[in-house]
PDB file of C-alpha atoms in Angstrom:
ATOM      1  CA  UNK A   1      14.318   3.034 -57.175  1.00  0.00           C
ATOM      2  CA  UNK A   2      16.940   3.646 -54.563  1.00  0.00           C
ATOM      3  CA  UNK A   3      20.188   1.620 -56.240  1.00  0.00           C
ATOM      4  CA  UNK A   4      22.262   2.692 -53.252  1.00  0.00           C
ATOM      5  CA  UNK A   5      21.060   0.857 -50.107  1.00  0.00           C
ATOM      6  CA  UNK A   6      20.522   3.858 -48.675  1.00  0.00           C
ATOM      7  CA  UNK A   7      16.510   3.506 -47.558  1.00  0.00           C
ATOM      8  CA  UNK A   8      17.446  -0.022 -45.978  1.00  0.00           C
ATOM      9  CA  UNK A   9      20.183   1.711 -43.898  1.00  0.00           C
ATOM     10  CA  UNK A  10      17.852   4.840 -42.535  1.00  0.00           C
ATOM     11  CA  UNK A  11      15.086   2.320 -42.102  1.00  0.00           C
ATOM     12  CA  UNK A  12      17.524   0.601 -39.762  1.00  0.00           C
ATOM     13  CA  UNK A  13      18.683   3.437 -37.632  1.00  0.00           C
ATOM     14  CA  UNK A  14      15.178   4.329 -36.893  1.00  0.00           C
ATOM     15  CA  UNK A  15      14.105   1.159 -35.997  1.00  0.00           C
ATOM     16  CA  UNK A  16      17.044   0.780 -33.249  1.00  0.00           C
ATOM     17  CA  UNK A  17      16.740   4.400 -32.249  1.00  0.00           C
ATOM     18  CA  UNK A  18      13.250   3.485 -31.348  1.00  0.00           C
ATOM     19  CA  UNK A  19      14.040   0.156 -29.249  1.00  0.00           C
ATOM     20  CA  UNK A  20      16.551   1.991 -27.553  1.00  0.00           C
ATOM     21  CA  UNK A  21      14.356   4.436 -26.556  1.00  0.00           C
ATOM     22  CA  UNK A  22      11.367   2.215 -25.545  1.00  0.00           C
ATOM     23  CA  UNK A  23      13.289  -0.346 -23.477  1.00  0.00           C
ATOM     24  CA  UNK A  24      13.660   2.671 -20.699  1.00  0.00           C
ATOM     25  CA  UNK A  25      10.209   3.892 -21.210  1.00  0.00           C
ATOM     26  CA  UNK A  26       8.982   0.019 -20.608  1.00  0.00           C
ATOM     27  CA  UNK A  27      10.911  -0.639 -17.370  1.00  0.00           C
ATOM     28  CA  UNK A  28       9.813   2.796 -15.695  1.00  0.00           C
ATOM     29  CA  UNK A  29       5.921   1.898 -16.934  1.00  0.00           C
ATOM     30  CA  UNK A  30       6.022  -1.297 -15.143  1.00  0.00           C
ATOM     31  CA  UNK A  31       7.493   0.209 -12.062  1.00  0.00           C
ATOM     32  CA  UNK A  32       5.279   2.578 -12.089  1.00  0.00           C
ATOM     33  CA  UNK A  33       2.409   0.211 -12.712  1.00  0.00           C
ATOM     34  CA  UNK A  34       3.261  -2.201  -9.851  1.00  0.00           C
ATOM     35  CA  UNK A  35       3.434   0.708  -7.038  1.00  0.00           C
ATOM     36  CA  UNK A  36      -0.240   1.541  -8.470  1.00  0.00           C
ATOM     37  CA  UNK A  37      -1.304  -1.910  -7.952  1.00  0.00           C
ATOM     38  CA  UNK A  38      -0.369  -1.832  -4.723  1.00  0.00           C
ATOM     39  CA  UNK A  39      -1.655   1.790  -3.917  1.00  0.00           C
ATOM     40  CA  UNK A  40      -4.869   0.546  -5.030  1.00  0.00           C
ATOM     41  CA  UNK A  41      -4.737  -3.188  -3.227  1.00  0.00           C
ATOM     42  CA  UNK A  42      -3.953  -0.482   0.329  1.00  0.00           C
ATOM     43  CA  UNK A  43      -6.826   1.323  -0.985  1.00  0.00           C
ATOM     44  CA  UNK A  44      -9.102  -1.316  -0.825  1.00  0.00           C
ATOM     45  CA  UNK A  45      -7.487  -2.528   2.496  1.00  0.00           C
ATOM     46  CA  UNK A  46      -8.085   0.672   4.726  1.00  0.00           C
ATOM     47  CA  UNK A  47     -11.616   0.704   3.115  1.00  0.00           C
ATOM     48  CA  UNK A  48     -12.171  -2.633   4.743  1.00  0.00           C
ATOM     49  CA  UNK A  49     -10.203  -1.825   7.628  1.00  0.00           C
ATOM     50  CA  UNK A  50     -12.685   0.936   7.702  1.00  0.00           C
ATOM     51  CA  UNK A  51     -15.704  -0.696   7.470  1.00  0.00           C
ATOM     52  CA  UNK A  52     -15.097  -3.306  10.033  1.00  0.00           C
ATOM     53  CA  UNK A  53     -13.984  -0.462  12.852  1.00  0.00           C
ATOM     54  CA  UNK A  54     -17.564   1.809  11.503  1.00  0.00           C
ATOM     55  CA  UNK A  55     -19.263  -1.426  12.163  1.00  0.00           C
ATOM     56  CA  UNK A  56     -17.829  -2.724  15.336  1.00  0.00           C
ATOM     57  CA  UNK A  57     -16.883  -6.051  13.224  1.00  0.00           C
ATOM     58  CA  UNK A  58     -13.412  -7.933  15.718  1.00  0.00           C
ATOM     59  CA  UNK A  59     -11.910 -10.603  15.838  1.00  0.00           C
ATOM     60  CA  UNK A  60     -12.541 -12.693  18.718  1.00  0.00           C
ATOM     61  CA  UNK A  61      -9.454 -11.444  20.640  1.00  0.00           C
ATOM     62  CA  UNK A  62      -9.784  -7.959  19.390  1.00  0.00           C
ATOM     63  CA  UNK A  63     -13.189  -8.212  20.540  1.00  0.00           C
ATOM     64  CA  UNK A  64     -12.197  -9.193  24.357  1.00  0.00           C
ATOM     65  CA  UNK A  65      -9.647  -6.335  24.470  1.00  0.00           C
ATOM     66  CA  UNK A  66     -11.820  -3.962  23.260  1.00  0.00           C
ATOM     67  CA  UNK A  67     -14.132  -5.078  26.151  1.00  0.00           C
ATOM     68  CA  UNK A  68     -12.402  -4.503  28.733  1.00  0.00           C
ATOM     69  CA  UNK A  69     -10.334  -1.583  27.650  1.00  0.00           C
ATOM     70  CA  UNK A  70     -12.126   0.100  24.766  1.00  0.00           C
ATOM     71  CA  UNK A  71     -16.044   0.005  25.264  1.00  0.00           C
ATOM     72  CA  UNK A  72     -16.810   3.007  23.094  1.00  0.00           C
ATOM     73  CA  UNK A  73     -15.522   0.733  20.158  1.00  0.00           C
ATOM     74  CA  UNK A  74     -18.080  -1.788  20.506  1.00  0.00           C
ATOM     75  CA  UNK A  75     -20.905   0.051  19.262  1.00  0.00           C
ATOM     76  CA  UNK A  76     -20.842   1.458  15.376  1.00  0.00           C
ATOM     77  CA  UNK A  77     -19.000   4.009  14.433  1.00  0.00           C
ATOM     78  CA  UNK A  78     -18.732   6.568  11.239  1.00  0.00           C
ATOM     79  CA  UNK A  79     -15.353   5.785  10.043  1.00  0.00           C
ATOM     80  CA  UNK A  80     -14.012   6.972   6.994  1.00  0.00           C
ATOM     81  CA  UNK A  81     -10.710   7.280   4.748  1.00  0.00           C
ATOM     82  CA  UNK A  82     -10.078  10.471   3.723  1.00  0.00           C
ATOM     83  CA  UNK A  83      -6.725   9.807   2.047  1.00  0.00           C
ATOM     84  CA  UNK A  84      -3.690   7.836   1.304  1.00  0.00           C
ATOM     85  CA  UNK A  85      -0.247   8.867   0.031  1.00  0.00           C
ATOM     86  CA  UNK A  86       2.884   7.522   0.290  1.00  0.00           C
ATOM     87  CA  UNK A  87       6.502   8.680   0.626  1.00  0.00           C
ATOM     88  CA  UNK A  88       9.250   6.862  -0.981  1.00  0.00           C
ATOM     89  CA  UNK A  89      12.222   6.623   1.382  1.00  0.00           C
ATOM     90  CA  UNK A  90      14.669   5.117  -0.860  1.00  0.00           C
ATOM     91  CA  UNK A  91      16.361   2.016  -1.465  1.00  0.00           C
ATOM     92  CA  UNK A  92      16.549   0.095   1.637  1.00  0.00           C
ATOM     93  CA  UNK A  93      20.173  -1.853   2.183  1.00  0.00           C
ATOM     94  CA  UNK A  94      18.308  -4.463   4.108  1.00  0.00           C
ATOM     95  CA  UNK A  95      15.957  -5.488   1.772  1.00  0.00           C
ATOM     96  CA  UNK A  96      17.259  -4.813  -0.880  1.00  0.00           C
ATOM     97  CA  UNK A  97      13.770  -3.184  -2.190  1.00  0.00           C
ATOM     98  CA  UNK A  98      12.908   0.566  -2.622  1.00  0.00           C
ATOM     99  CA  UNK A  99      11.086   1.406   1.061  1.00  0.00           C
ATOM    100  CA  UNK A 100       7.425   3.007   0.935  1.00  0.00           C
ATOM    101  CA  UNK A 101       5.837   4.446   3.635  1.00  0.00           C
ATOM    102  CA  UNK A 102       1.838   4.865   3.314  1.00  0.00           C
ATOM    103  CA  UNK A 103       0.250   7.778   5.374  1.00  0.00           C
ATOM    104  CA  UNK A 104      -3.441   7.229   6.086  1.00  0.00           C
ATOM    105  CA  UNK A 105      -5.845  10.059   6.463  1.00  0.00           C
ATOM    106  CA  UNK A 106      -9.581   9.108   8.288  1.00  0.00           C
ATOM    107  CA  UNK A 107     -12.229  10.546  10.139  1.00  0.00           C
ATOM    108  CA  UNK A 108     -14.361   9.517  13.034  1.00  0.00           C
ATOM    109  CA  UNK A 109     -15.837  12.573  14.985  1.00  0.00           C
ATOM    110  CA  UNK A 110     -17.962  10.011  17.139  1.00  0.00           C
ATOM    111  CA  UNK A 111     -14.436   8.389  18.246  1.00  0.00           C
ATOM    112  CA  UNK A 112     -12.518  11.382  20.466  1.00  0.00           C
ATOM    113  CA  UNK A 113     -10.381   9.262  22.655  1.00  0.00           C
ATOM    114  CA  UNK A 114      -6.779   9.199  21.561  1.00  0.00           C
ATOM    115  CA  UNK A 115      -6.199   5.405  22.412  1.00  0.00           C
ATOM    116  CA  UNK A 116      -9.486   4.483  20.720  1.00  0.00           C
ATOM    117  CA  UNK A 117      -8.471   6.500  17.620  1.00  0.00           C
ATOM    118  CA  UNK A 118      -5.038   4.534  17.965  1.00  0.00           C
ATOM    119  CA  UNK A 119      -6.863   1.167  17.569  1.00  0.00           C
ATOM    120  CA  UNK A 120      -9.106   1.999  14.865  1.00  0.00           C
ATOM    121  CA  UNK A 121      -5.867   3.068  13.117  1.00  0.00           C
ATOM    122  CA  UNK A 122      -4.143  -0.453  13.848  1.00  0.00           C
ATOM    123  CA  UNK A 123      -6.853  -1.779  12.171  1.00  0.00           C
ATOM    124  CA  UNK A 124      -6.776   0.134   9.390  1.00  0.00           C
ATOM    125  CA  UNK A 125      -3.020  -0.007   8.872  1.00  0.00           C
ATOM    126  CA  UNK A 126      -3.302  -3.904   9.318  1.00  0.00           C
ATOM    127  CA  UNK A 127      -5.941  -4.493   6.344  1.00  0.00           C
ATOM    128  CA  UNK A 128      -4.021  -1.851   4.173  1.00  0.00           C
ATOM    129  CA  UNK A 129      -0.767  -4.112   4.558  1.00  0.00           C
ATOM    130  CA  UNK A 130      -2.522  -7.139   4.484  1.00  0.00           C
ATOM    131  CA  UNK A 131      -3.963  -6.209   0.927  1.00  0.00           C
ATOM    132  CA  UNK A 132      -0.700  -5.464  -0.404  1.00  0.00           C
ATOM    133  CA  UNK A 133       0.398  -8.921   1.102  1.00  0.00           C
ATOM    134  CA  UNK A 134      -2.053 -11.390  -1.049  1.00  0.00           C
ATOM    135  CA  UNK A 135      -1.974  -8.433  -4.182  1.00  0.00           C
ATOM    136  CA  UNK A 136       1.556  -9.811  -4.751  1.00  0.00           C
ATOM    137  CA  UNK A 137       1.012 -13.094  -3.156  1.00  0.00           C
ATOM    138  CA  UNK A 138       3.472 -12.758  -0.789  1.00  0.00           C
ATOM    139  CA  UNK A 139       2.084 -13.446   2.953  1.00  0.00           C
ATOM    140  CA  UNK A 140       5.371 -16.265   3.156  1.00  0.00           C
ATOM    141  CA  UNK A 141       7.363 -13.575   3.302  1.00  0.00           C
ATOM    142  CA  UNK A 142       6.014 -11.177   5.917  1.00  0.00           C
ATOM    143  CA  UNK A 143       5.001 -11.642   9.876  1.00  0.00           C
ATOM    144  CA  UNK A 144       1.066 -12.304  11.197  1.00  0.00           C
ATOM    145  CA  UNK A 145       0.880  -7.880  11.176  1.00  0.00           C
ATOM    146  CA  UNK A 146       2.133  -7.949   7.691  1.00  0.00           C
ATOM    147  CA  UNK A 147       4.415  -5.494   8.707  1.00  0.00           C
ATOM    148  CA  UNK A 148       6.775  -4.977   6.304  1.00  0.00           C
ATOM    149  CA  UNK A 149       4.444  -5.975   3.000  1.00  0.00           C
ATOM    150  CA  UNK A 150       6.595  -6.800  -0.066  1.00  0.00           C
ATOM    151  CA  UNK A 151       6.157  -6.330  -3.608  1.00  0.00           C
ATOM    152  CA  UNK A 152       8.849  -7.756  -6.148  1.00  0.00           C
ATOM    153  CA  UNK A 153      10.304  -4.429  -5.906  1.00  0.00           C
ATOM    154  CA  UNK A 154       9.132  -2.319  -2.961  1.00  0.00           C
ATOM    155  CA  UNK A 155       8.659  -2.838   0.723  1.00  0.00           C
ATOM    156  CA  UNK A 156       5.831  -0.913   2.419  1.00  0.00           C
ATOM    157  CA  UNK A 157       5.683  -0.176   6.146  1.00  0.00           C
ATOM    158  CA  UNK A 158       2.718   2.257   7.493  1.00  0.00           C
ATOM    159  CA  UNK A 159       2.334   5.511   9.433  1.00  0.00           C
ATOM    160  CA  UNK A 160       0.210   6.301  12.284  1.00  0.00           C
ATOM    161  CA  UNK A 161      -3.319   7.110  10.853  1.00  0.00           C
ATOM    162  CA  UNK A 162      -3.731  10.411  10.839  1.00  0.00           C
ATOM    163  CA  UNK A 163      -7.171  11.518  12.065  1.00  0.00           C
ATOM    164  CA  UNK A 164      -8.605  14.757  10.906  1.00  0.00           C
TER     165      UNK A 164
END
């Protein structure tokens, strides 16, 4: 039988040592947990982004362009993503969110013309942002490119593609 309070006490100083230590732990997990959300929603975007420049799938107006400026991407080509990373640039003053920049990596050895590997990037870019866009539901807050794409914390811009 402990007649001097002391368990009580210890008990105590273990249980706020361990809050105090978890609260930090928490916050860094969920930032950590929303920029992997959105790595994966730009994931999924240059996948589609992807698929519709491999397939030769436009929009209307992307489709006229491409008709009289870009023939070779009218017909099916083998697009594909070969990686994404990102590099944190800090916190921007003028958003007041922590800047990302995402660097695309693809492939498309049918496609060898500079400007025609420039618009399949565009494309590819446009769905990544997009996808960050409704991820966080916030389209409202962001121009028709989706250039920036927010998150409640970060802002994410894009890089040229970079084609390998």
């Amino acid at each position: 039988m402990d007649n001097k309070g002391q368990l009580p006490i210890e008990f105590l100083l273990v249980v706020g040592l361990s809050v105090m230590v978890l609260i930090p732990l928490i916050n860094g997990l969920s930032d950590e947990s929303e920029l992997n959300q959105a790595m994966s929603a730009a994931r999924t975007g240059a996948l589609q982004g992807a698929i519709s420049d491999g397939l030769a799938i436009y929009p209307q107006e992307t489709f006229r362009d491409y008709t009289s400026e870009h023939q070779r991407l009218l017909h099916p080509s083998g697009v594909k993503i070969v990686e994404i990373n990102y590099l944190n640039q800090g916190f921007h003053q003028g958003y007041q969110k922590t800047k990302i920049q995402l660097k695309i990596h693809a492939s498309a050895p049918s496609v060898t013309d500079k400007t025609d590997r420039n618009c399949l990037g565009d494309r590819i870019n446009f769905n990544a942002r997009k996808k960050i866009t409704e991820s966080f539901k916030t389209e409202n807050l962001t121009n028709a490119l989706y250039n920036p794409a927010f998150s409640g914390k970060y802002v994410f811009t894009t890089a040229d593609v970079t084609w390998e």
